Amino acid sequence: MSKKILHIAGCDKFIPPYIQFVNENFNSEEHEFIINSGMASGELQSSSNIYLSGNSTFSKLKHYFHLLIKMHQADKVIVHALFNIKIVQILFFAPWLLKKCCWVIWGGDLYTYQLGKRNKKWQINEFFRRPVIKRIGHLVTYIEGDIALARKWYGATGKYQECLMYTSNLYKEYEVSENKKTSINIQVGNSADPSNNHIEALEKLLPFKDEDICIFVPLSYGSKEYAKQVITQGKEWFGDKFKPLTEFMPFEEYLSFLGSIDIAIFNHKRQQAMGNTITLLGLGKTVYLRSDTSQWPFFETKGIKIGDVEMFNSLERYETKENIKIVKEYFSQENYKNQLAKLFEI
């Protein structure tokens, strides 16, 4: 008798490619996807095992009722991020479901403990989240540092399941074309989220403002108000050398953009922008991160060379052939498929 594995997610950009990968590489009859409509709903392929919520109040009520029934029927429930407080509340009031649940940790859903505004709403949400995270059966990520934080902050007792989580984290074979550019292209951050700490990162680049540099800042999603602040400051400090990217790019175009970057600076104080980071490292680029983040020891353990944002004082690039080799092996489609197979079997 085949297993029934239920996936619960909001339709973020990672989800449609993930569903496609699972349906193409595993028995689709064993998998059901109950998805809350979101930014990538239009990218979902039509399939008999995908259920997308509507936007009306009645549709949403029907969606959660359907979800509750399916959670009880499933052999395993994979919860993609714990942002949706309604799903957290379902698990709070039905704790017998927790043992068969796997929490795919995205980062922001964990770090709200540390970085969330500690107002009344945060306190109420944490009241529901704490016992759910503590007792959830499995914790899914490939960043062991995030597991340690879940155990420290929430007393999480679930079993660690190593998994690359989404196709965006896989090594991408891309031939970087040799062009005649003379400038050093620098990427700062990956979104218009204040957690990028753009201004602080741009300050690190001020000593080089008279050099032949171009600073590219992806700001196509996140806070528009914050994006305006970053653009104003960036233009003031660097003039035409500051290049804000405010429009969404198709995947191939974005990959081509990453291929043109020489140095990337990700000044996040938490695990974030891993898809960007992995792609850039796989392309042999020089990447700077904060050394107090949970991904720092992960890269160090793997033998991947990265720079510390706090120590940034040069536009020199480092030798990265070994980085490419390690990224290509670990973040491979084959490794990802094997990890998912283990996750689906537990």
C-alpha atoms as a printed R data frame, in Angstrom:
    type eleno elety resid chain resno       x      y       z
1   ATOM     1    CA   MET     A     1   0.000  0.000   0.000
2   ATOM     2    CA   SER     A     2   1.455  3.368  -1.023
3   ATOM     3    CA   LYS     A     3   2.081  6.182   1.431
4   ATOM     4    CA   LYS     A     4   0.095  9.388   1.415
5   ATOM     5    CA   ILE     A     5   2.349 12.418   1.817
6   ATOM     6    CA   LEU     A     6   0.665 15.789   2.249
7   ATOM     7    CA   HIS     A     7   2.544 19.006   1.444
8   ATOM     8    CA   ILE     A     8   1.239 22.288   2.882
9   ATOM     9    CA   ALA     A     9   2.608 25.577   1.567
10  ATOM    10    CA   GLY     A    10   1.943 29.147   0.583
11  ATOM    11    CA   CYS     A    11   2.576 29.637  -3.123
12  ATOM    12    CA   ASP     A    12   5.923 31.386  -2.932
13  ATOM    13    CA   LYS     A    13   8.356 31.308  -5.889
14  ATOM    14    CA   PHE     A    14  10.094 28.141  -4.600
15  ATOM    15    CA   ILE     A    15   6.925 26.035  -4.569
16  ATOM    16    CA   PRO     A    16   5.923 25.473  -8.245
17  ATOM    17    CA   PRO     A    17   9.419 24.176  -9.242
18  ATOM    18    CA   TYR     A    18   9.462 21.997  -6.104
19  ATOM    19    CA   ILE     A    19   6.057 20.433  -6.959
20  ATOM    20    CA   GLN     A    20   7.184 19.852 -10.526
21  ATOM    21    CA   PHE     A    21  10.387 18.157  -9.327
22  ATOM    22    CA   VAL     A    22   8.485 15.869  -6.928
23  ATOM    23    CA   ASN     A    23   5.860 14.947  -9.539
24  ATOM    24    CA   GLU     A    24   8.529 14.200 -12.154
25  ATOM    25    CA   ASN     A    25  10.910 12.229  -9.912
26  ATOM    26    CA   PHE     A    26   8.583 10.420  -7.490
27  ATOM    27    CA   ASN     A    27   5.222  8.648  -7.589
28  ATOM    28    CA   SER     A    28   2.819 11.588  -7.885
29  ATOM    29    CA   GLU     A    29  -0.048  9.414  -6.600
30  ATOM    30    CA   GLU     A    30   1.649  9.357  -3.187
31  ATOM    31    CA   HIS     A    31   1.838 13.154  -2.961
32  ATOM    32    CA   GLU     A    32  -0.834 15.803  -2.440
33  ATOM    33    CA   PHE     A    33  -0.154 19.544  -2.383
34  ATOM    34    CA   ILE     A    34  -2.541 21.876  -0.564
35  ATOM    35    CA   ILE     A    35  -1.414 25.375  -1.453
36  ATOM    36    CA   ASN     A    36  -2.482 28.822  -0.250
37  ATOM    37    CA   SER     A    37  -2.602 31.227  -3.175
38  ATOM    38    CA   GLY     A    38   0.412 33.519  -3.332
39  ATOM    39    CA   MET     A    39   2.856 35.391  -5.549
40  ATOM    40    CA   ALA     A    40   3.612 32.347  -7.748
41  ATOM    41    CA   SER     A    41   0.083 30.889  -8.095
42  ATOM    42    CA   GLY     A    42   0.135 31.594 -11.834
43  ATOM    43    CA   GLU     A    43   3.214 29.369 -12.228
44  ATOM    44    CA   LEU     A    44   1.536 26.246 -10.831
45  ATOM    45    CA   GLN     A    45   1.060 23.525 -13.424
46  ATOM    46    CA   SER     A    46  -2.358 21.930 -13.594
47  ATOM    47    CA   SER     A    47  -2.276 18.572 -11.825
48  ATOM    48    CA   SER     A    48  -4.790 16.325 -10.079
49  ATOM    49    CA   ASN     A    49  -2.692 16.304  -6.889
50  ATOM    50    CA   ILE     A    50  -2.560 20.112  -6.461
51  ATOM    51    CA   TYR     A    51  -5.280 22.004  -4.550
52  ATOM    52    CA   LEU     A    52  -5.022 25.799  -4.622
53  ATOM    53    CA   SER     A    53  -7.085 27.930  -2.244
54  ATOM    54    CA   GLY     A    54  -9.421 30.607  -3.536
55  ATOM    55    CA   ASN     A    55  -9.413 34.184  -2.247
56  ATOM    56    CA   SER     A    56 -12.985 34.538  -0.966
57  ATOM    57    CA   THR     A    57 -13.778 34.038   2.717
58  ATOM    58    CA   PHE     A    58 -15.853 30.944   1.924
59  ATOM    59    CA   SER     A    59 -13.034 29.486  -0.224
60  ATOM    60    CA   LYS     A    60 -10.543 30.009   2.592
61  ATOM    61    CA   LEU     A    61 -12.794 28.340   5.180
62  ATOM    62    CA   LYS     A    62 -13.334 25.432   2.815
63  ATOM    63    CA   HIS     A    63  -9.552 25.265   2.222
64  ATOM    64    CA   TYR     A    64  -8.699 24.920   5.936
65  ATOM    65    CA   PHE     A    65 -11.496 22.408   6.546
66  ATOM    66    CA   HIS     A    66 -10.207 20.337   3.611
67  ATOM    67    CA   LEU     A    67  -6.672 20.724   4.993
68  ATOM    68    CA   LEU     A    68  -7.655 19.450   8.436
69  ATOM    69    CA   ILE     A    69  -9.251 16.310   6.966
70  ATOM    70    CA   LYS     A    70  -6.249 15.654   4.695
71  ATOM    71    CA   MET     A    71  -3.793 16.093   7.591
72  ATOM    72    CA   HIS     A    72  -5.553 13.336   9.513
73  ATOM    73    CA   GLN     A    73  -5.648 11.036   6.466
74  ATOM    74    CA   ALA     A    74  -1.978 11.513   5.516
75  ATOM    75    CA   ASP     A    75   0.865  9.249   6.643
76  ATOM    76    CA   LYS     A    76   3.237 12.211   6.606
77  ATOM    77    CA   VAL     A    77   2.672 15.982   6.551
78  ATOM    78    CA   ILE     A    78   5.377 18.279   5.191
79  ATOM    79    CA   VAL     A    79   4.818 21.880   6.266
80  ATOM    80    CA   HIS     A    80   6.761 24.291   4.079
81  ATOM    81    CA   ALA     A    81   7.587 27.130   6.499
82  ATOM    82    CA   LEU     A    82   5.646 28.126   9.611
83  ATOM    83    CA   PHE     A    83   4.554 31.625   8.599
84  ATOM    84    CA   ASN     A    84   0.834 30.858   8.376
85  ATOM    85    CA   ILE     A    85  -0.505 31.230  11.914
86  ATOM    86    CA   LYS     A    86  -3.747 29.393  10.986
87  ATOM    87    CA   ILE     A    87  -1.742 26.238  10.191
88  ATOM    88    CA   VAL     A    88   0.210 26.684  13.435
89  ATOM    89    CA   GLN     A    89  -3.112 26.959  15.306
90  ATOM    90    CA   ILE     A    90  -4.471 23.805  13.665
91  ATOM    91    CA   LEU     A    91  -1.385 21.939  14.900
92  ATOM    92    CA   PHE     A    92  -1.680 23.585  18.343
93  ATOM    93    CA   PHE     A    93  -5.249 22.312  18.766
94  ATOM    94    CA   ALA     A    94  -4.501 18.915  17.163
95  ATOM    95    CA   PRO     A    95  -1.118 18.062  18.759
96  ATOM    96    CA   TRP     A    96  -1.521 14.350  17.896
97  ATOM    97    CA   LEU     A    97  -0.660 15.332  14.312
98  ATOM    98    CA   LEU     A    98   2.754 16.747  15.238
99  ATOM    99    CA   LYS     A    99   4.633 13.443  15.345
100 ATOM   100    CA   LYS     A   100   4.100 12.860  11.600
101 ATOM   101    CA   CYS     A   101   4.841 16.470  10.638
102 ATOM   102    CA   CYS     A   102   8.047 17.732   9.028
103 ATOM   103    CA   TRP     A   103   8.836 21.436   9.272
104 ATOM   104    CA   VAL     A   104  10.827 22.739   6.297
105 ATOM   105    CA   ILE     A   105  12.636 25.681   7.905
106 ATOM   106    CA   TRP     A   106  12.865 28.713   5.634
107 ATOM   107    CA   GLY     A   107  14.697 31.050   8.002
108 ATOM   108    CA   GLY     A   108  12.297 33.930   8.600
109 ATOM   109    CA   ASP     A   109   9.829 31.540  10.236
110 ATOM   110    CA   LEU     A   110  12.530 30.609  12.769
111 ATOM   111    CA   TYR     A   111  14.212 33.988  13.205
112 ATOM   112    CA   THR     A   112  10.980 35.781  14.070
113 ATOM   113    CA   TYR     A   113  11.894 34.643  17.607
114 ATOM   114    CA   GLN     A   114  14.949 36.898  17.535
115 ATOM   115    CA   LEU     A   115  14.058 39.583  14.999
116 ATOM   116    CA   GLY     A   116  10.260 39.899  15.241
117 ATOM   117    CA   LYS     A   117   8.710 43.041  16.753
118 ATOM   118    CA   ARG     A   118   7.829 41.953  20.271
119 ATOM   119    CA   ASN     A   119   4.353 43.427  20.292
120 ATOM   120    CA   LYS     A   120   1.041 41.857  21.368
121 ATOM   121    CA   LYS     A   121   0.566 40.080  18.026
122 ATOM   122    CA   TRP     A   122   4.058 38.546  18.239
123 ATOM   123    CA   GLN     A   123   3.344 37.345  21.805
124 ATOM   124    CA   ILE     A   124   0.056 35.710  20.762
125 ATOM   125    CA   ASN     A   125   1.668 34.041  17.735
126 ATOM   126    CA   GLU     A   126   4.570 32.766  19.856
127 ATOM   127    CA   PHE     A   127   2.066 31.336  22.371
128 ATOM   128    CA   PHE     A   128   0.829 29.038  19.583
129 ATOM   129    CA   ARG     A   129   4.185 28.515  17.847
130 ATOM   130    CA   ARG     A   130   6.282 27.482  20.859
131 ATOM   131    CA   PRO     A   131   4.569 24.144  21.712
132 ATOM   132    CA   VAL     A   132   4.139 23.324  18.004
133 ATOM   133    CA   ILE     A   133   7.828 23.838  17.188
134 ATOM   134    CA   LYS     A   134   8.848 22.053  20.387
135 ATOM   135    CA   ARG     A   135   6.926 18.880  19.529
136 ATOM   136    CA   ILE     A   136   6.995 18.771  15.729
137 ATOM   137    CA   GLY     A   137   8.396 15.412  14.626
138 ATOM   138    CA   HIS     A   138  11.053 16.375  12.053
139 ATOM   139    CA   LEU     A   139  13.108 19.480  11.281
140 ATOM   140    CA   VAL     A   140  14.110 19.840   7.625
141 ATOM   141    CA   THR     A   141  17.002 21.992   6.406
142 ATOM   142    CA   TYR     A   142  20.653 21.603   5.419
143 ATOM   143    CA   ILE     A   143  21.857 24.323   7.817
144 ATOM   144    CA   GLU     A   144  22.604 22.548  11.103
145 ATOM   145    CA   GLY     A   145  22.985 25.939  12.794
146 ATOM   146    CA   ASP     A   146  19.252 26.550  12.283
147 ATOM   147    CA   ILE     A   147  18.471 23.230  13.984
148 ATOM   148    CA   ALA     A   148  20.620 24.302  16.955
149 ATOM   149    CA   LEU     A   149  18.705 27.605  17.158
150 ATOM   150    CA   ALA     A   150  15.303 25.848  16.991
151 ATOM   151    CA   ARG     A   151  16.396 23.654  19.897
152 ATOM   152    CA   LYS     A   152  17.824 26.605  21.864
153 ATOM   153    CA   TRP     A   153  14.903 29.030  21.327
154 ATOM   154    CA   TYR     A   154  11.947 26.628  21.267
155 ATOM   155    CA   GLY     A   155  13.228 23.432  22.878
156 ATOM   156    CA   ALA     A   156  12.578 21.640  19.548
157 ATOM   157    CA   THR     A   157  12.854 17.873  19.965
158 ATOM   158    CA   GLY     A   158  12.239 16.832  16.340
159 ATOM   159    CA   LYS     A   159  14.697 14.743  14.353
160 ATOM   160    CA   TYR     A   160  17.021 16.598  11.976
161 ATOM   161    CA   GLN     A   161  16.473 15.670   8.320
162 ATOM   162    CA   GLU     A   162  19.184 17.020   6.020
163 ATOM   163    CA   CYS     A   163  17.672 18.311   2.788
164 ATOM   164    CA   LEU     A   164  18.474 21.049   0.259
165 ATOM   165    CA   MET     A   165  14.749 21.813   0.333
166 ATOM   166    CA   TYR     A   166  14.213 23.547  -3.042
167 ATOM   167    CA   THR     A   167  15.506 23.467  -6.602
168 ATOM   168    CA   SER     A   168  16.624 27.107  -6.203
169 ATOM   169    CA   ASN     A   169  19.419 25.774  -3.964
170 ATOM   170    CA   LEU     A   170  20.824 23.434  -6.618
171 ATOM   171    CA   TYR     A   171  24.030 23.986  -8.554
172 ATOM   172    CA   LYS     A   172  23.305 25.607 -11.896
173 ATOM   173    CA   GLU     A   173  25.495 24.849 -14.880
174 ATOM   174    CA   TYR     A   174  25.969 28.192 -16.570
175 ATOM   175    CA   GLU     A   175  28.691 29.238 -18.977
176 ATOM   176    CA   VAL     A   176  29.842 32.709 -17.938
177 ATOM   177    CA   SER     A   177  30.490 34.552 -21.186
178 ATOM   178    CA   GLU     A   178  33.735 36.438 -21.492
179 ATOM   179    CA   ASN     A   179  32.864 40.075 -22.020
180 ATOM   180    CA   LYS     A   180  34.965 43.156 -22.383
181 ATOM   181    CA   LYS     A   181  33.770 44.880 -19.205
182 ATOM   182    CA   THR     A   182  36.448 46.717 -17.261
183 ATOM   183    CA   SER     A   183  34.388 47.629 -14.204
184 ATOM   184    CA   ILE     A   184  34.147 45.454 -11.099
185 ATOM   185    CA   ASN     A   185  30.499 44.445 -10.702
186 ATOM   186    CA   ILE     A   186  29.344 44.221  -7.091
187 ATOM   187    CA   GLN     A   187  25.997 42.837  -5.904
188 ATOM   188    CA   VAL     A   188  24.638 44.042  -2.563
189 ATOM   189    CA   GLY     A   189  21.770 42.073  -0.988
190 ATOM   190    CA   ASN     A   190  19.021 40.089  -2.697
191 ATOM   191    CA   SER     A   191  15.764 41.941  -1.947
192 ATOM   192    CA   ALA     A   192  14.132 45.091  -0.588
193 ATOM   193    CA   ASP     A   193  13.854 43.543   2.862
194 ATOM   194    CA   PRO     A   194  15.444 45.630   5.655
195 ATOM   195    CA   SER     A   195  17.191 42.446   6.862
196 ATOM   196    CA   ASN     A   196  19.656 42.985   3.975
197 ATOM   197    CA   ASN     A   197  21.151 45.917   5.935
198 ATOM   198    CA   HIS     A   198  22.026 47.624   2.644
199 ATOM   199    CA   ILE     A   199  23.183 50.989   4.021
200 ATOM   200    CA   GLU     A   200  25.736 49.346   6.317
201 ATOM   201    CA   ALA     A   201  27.015 47.233   3.388
202 ATOM   202    CA   LEU     A   202  27.193 50.273   1.074
203 ATOM   203    CA   GLU     A   203  29.257 52.100   3.710
204 ATOM   204    CA   LYS     A   204  31.857 49.342   3.343
205 ATOM   205    CA   LEU     A   205  32.114 50.285  -0.343
206 ATOM   206    CA   LEU     A   206  32.561 54.051   0.208
207 ATOM   207    CA   PRO     A   207  36.405 53.864   0.186
208 ATOM   208    CA   PHE     A   208  36.141 52.469  -3.365
209 ATOM   209    CA   LYS     A   209  33.618 54.954  -4.804
210 ATOM   210    CA   ASP     A   210  36.250 56.477  -7.124
211 ATOM   211    CA   GLU     A   211  37.281 53.058  -8.462
212 ATOM   212    CA   ASP     A   212  35.827 51.576 -11.662
213 ATOM   213    CA   ILE     A   213  32.900 49.816  -9.962
214 ATOM   214    CA   CYS     A   214  29.199 49.176 -10.621
215 ATOM   215    CA   ILE     A   215  27.000 48.385  -7.613
216 ATOM   216    CA   PHE     A   216  23.911 46.316  -8.445
217 ATOM   217    CA   VAL     A   217  21.166 46.116  -5.806
218 ATOM   218    CA   PRO     A   218  18.193 43.736  -6.413
219 ATOM   219    CA   LEU     A   219  15.118 45.464  -4.952
220 ATOM   220    CA   SER     A   220  12.290 43.890  -6.943
221 ATOM   221    CA   TYR     A   221  10.476 42.397  -3.965
222 ATOM   222    CA   GLY     A   222  10.078 43.405  -0.350
223 ATOM   223    CA   SER     A   223   9.304 46.849   1.098
224 ATOM   224    CA   LYS     A   224   8.894 49.583  -1.547
225 ATOM   225    CA   GLU     A   225   9.402 52.251   1.095
226 ATOM   226    CA   TYR     A   226  12.662 50.652   2.226
227 ATOM   227    CA   ALA     A   227  13.753 50.271  -1.420
228 ATOM   228    CA   LYS     A   228  13.291 54.036  -1.924
229 ATOM   229    CA   GLN     A   229  15.527 54.773   1.085
230 ATOM   230    CA   VAL     A   230  18.263 52.465  -0.247
231 ATOM   231    CA   ILE     A   231  18.070 53.991  -3.756
232 ATOM   232    CA   THR     A   232  18.222 57.568  -2.386
233 ATOM   233    CA   GLN     A   233  21.289 56.797  -0.260
234 ATOM   234    CA   GLY     A   234  22.965 54.710  -2.961
235 ATOM   235    CA   LYS     A   235  22.561 57.430  -5.604
236 ATOM   236    CA   GLU     A   236  23.819 60.095  -3.175
237 ATOM   237    CA   TRP     A   237  26.988 58.138  -2.374
238 ATOM   238    CA   PHE     A   238  27.786 56.495  -5.710
239 ATOM   239    CA   GLY     A   239  25.876 58.408  -8.401
240 ATOM   240    CA   ASP     A   240  25.574 56.520 -11.697
241 ATOM   241    CA   LYS     A   241  27.718 53.678 -10.331
242 ATOM   242    CA   PHE     A   242  24.710 52.640  -8.220
243 ATOM   243    CA   LYS     A   243  22.309 50.406 -10.207
244 ATOM   244    CA   PRO     A   244  19.046 49.484  -8.420
245 ATOM   245    CA   LEU     A   245  17.184 46.527  -9.956
246 ATOM   246    CA   THR     A   246  13.495 47.172  -9.321
247 ATOM   247    CA   GLU     A   247  11.864 44.859 -11.892
248 ATOM   248    CA   PHE     A   248  11.487 41.077 -11.638
249 ATOM   249    CA   MET     A   249  13.821 39.225 -13.982
250 ATOM   250    CA   PRO     A   250  12.982 35.872 -15.605
251 ATOM   251    CA   PHE     A   251  15.145 33.088 -14.167
252 ATOM   252    CA   GLU     A   252  17.531 32.777 -17.152
253 ATOM   253    CA   GLU     A   253  18.022 36.543 -17.240
254 ATOM   254    CA   TYR     A   254  18.756 36.611 -13.492
255 ATOM   255    CA   LEU     A   255  21.241 33.760 -13.900
256 ATOM   256    CA   SER     A   256  22.964 35.750 -16.642
257 ATOM   257    CA   PHE     A   257  23.037 38.760 -14.283
258 ATOM   258    CA   LEU     A   258  24.648 36.675 -11.516
259 ATOM   259    CA   GLY     A   259  27.187 35.471 -14.071
260 ATOM   260    CA   SER     A   260  28.254 39.114 -14.616
261 ATOM   261    CA   ILE     A   261  28.883 39.748 -10.887
262 ATOM   262    CA   ASP     A   262  32.447 39.734  -9.500
263 ATOM   263    CA   ILE     A   263  31.811 40.292  -5.779
264 ATOM   264    CA   ALA     A   264  28.604 39.793  -3.767
265 ATOM   265    CA   ILE     A   265  27.967 41.197  -0.298
266 ATOM   266    CA   PHE     A   266  25.125 39.708   1.760
267 ATOM   267    CA   ASN     A   267  24.924 41.599   5.039
268 ATOM   268    CA   HIS     A   268  21.974 39.653   6.519
269 ATOM   269    CA   LYS     A   269  22.162 38.925  10.232
270 ATOM   270    CA   ARG     A   270  20.389 35.628   9.723
271 ATOM   271    CA   GLN     A   271  20.316 32.720   7.273
272 ATOM   272    CA   GLN     A   272  18.978 34.254   4.074
273 ATOM   273    CA   ALA     A   273  19.633 34.580   0.312
274 ATOM   274    CA   MET     A   274  20.978 31.032   0.121
275 ATOM   275    CA   GLY     A   275  19.787 30.477  -3.471
276 ATOM   276    CA   ASN     A   276  21.734 33.556  -4.589
277 ATOM   277    CA   THR     A   277  24.759 32.596  -2.493
278 ATOM   278    CA   ILE     A   278  24.947 29.022  -3.790
279 ATOM   279    CA   THR     A   279  24.511 30.092  -7.416
280 ATOM   280    CA   LEU     A   280  27.235 32.739  -7.108
281 ATOM   281    CA   LEU     A   281  29.654 30.334  -5.394
282 ATOM   282    CA   GLY     A   282  28.921 27.744  -8.083
283 ATOM   283    CA   LEU     A   283  29.801 30.355 -10.707
284 ATOM   284    CA   GLY     A   284  33.134 30.972  -8.988
285 ATOM   285    CA   LYS     A   285  32.255 34.399  -7.596
286 ATOM   286    CA   THR     A   286  33.675 36.057  -4.470
287 ATOM   287    CA   VAL     A   287  30.977 36.138  -1.776
288 ATOM   288    CA   TYR     A   288  30.958 37.985   1.555
289 ATOM   289    CA   LEU     A   289  28.629 36.984   4.438
290 ATOM   290    CA   ARG     A   290  28.409 37.816   8.120
291 ATOM   291    CA   SER     A   291  30.413 35.352  10.223
292 ATOM   292    CA   ASP     A   292  27.748 35.306  12.998
293 ATOM   293    CA   THR     A   293  25.089 33.681  10.774
294 ATOM   294    CA   SER     A   294  24.116 30.005  10.866
295 ATOM   295    CA   GLN     A   295  25.227 29.437   7.241
296 ATOM   296    CA   TRP     A   296  28.812 30.550   7.981
297 ATOM   297    CA   PRO     A   297  29.822 27.333   9.837
298 ATOM   298    CA   PHE     A   298  27.986 25.315   7.152
299 ATOM   299    CA   PHE     A   299  30.197 26.730   4.390
300 ATOM   300    CA   GLU     A   300  33.313 26.430   6.571
301 ATOM   301    CA   THR     A   301  32.586 22.754   7.328
302 ATOM   302    CA   LYS     A   302  32.099 22.050   3.624
303 ATOM   303    CA   GLY     A   303  35.452 23.713   2.850
304 ATOM   304    CA   ILE     A   304  33.844 26.515   0.816
305 ATOM   305    CA   LYS     A   305  35.814 29.760   0.906
306 ATOM   306    CA   ILE     A   306  33.777 32.860   1.761
307 ATOM   307    CA   GLY     A   307  34.675 36.333   2.985
308 ATOM   308    CA   ASP     A   308  33.562 38.026   6.205
309 ATOM   309    CA   VAL     A   309  31.590 41.249   5.615
310 ATOM   310    CA   GLU     A   310  33.135 42.746   8.750
311 ATOM   311    CA   MET     A   311  36.624 42.233   7.290
312 ATOM   312    CA   PHE     A   312  35.792 43.648   3.840
313 ATOM   313    CA   ASN     A   313  38.616 46.030   2.843
314 ATOM   314    CA   SER     A   314  39.559 45.150  -0.729
315 ATOM   315    CA   LEU     A   315  38.087 44.617  -4.196
316 ATOM   316    CA   GLU     A   316  40.359 41.630  -4.779
317 ATOM   317    CA   ARG     A   317  38.744 38.377  -5.803
318 ATOM   318    CA   TYR     A   318  39.874 35.027  -4.386
319 ATOM   319    CA   GLU     A   319  40.623 31.724  -6.144
320 ATOM   320    CA   THR     A   320  37.355 29.798  -6.377
321 ATOM   321    CA   LYS     A   321  37.923 26.608  -8.430
322 ATOM   322    CA   GLU     A   322  37.640 24.500  -5.264
323 ATOM   323    CA   ASN     A   323  34.389 26.303  -4.342
324 ATOM   324    CA   ILE     A   324  32.891 25.394  -7.736
325 ATOM   325    CA   LYS     A   325  33.871 21.725  -7.288
326 ATOM   326    CA   ILE     A   326  32.383 21.459  -3.771
327 ATOM   327    CA   VAL     A   327  29.157 23.307  -4.699
328 ATOM   328    CA   LYS     A   328  28.741 21.179  -7.834
329 ATOM   329    CA   GLU     A   329  28.968 17.950  -5.793
330 ATOM   330    CA   TYR     A   330  26.913 18.810  -2.710
331 ATOM   331    CA   PHE     A   331  24.227 20.961  -4.323
332 ATOM   332    CA   SER     A   332  23.651 18.471  -7.124
333 ATOM   333    CA   GLN     A   333  20.273 17.289  -8.385
334 ATOM   334    CA   GLU     A   334  21.288 13.714  -7.570
335 ATOM   335    CA   ASN     A   335  22.047 14.548  -3.928
336 ATOM   336    CA   TYR     A   336  18.788 16.519  -3.670
337 ATOM   337    CA   LYS     A   337  16.767 13.613  -5.063
338 ATOM   338    CA   ASN     A   338  18.400 11.172  -2.602
339 ATOM   339    CA   GLN     A   339  17.679 13.516   0.323
340 ATOM   340    CA   LEU     A   340  14.025 13.885  -0.686
341 ATOM   341    CA   ALA     A   341  13.713 10.102  -1.033
342 ATOM   342    CA   LYS     A   342  14.948  9.711   2.579
343 ATOM   343    CA   LEU     A   343  12.597 12.457   3.775
344 ATOM   344    CA   PHE     A   344   9.612 10.795   2.082
345 ATOM   345    CA   GLU     A   345  10.512  7.389   3.555
346 ATOM   346    CA   ILE     A   346  10.816  8.353   7.241
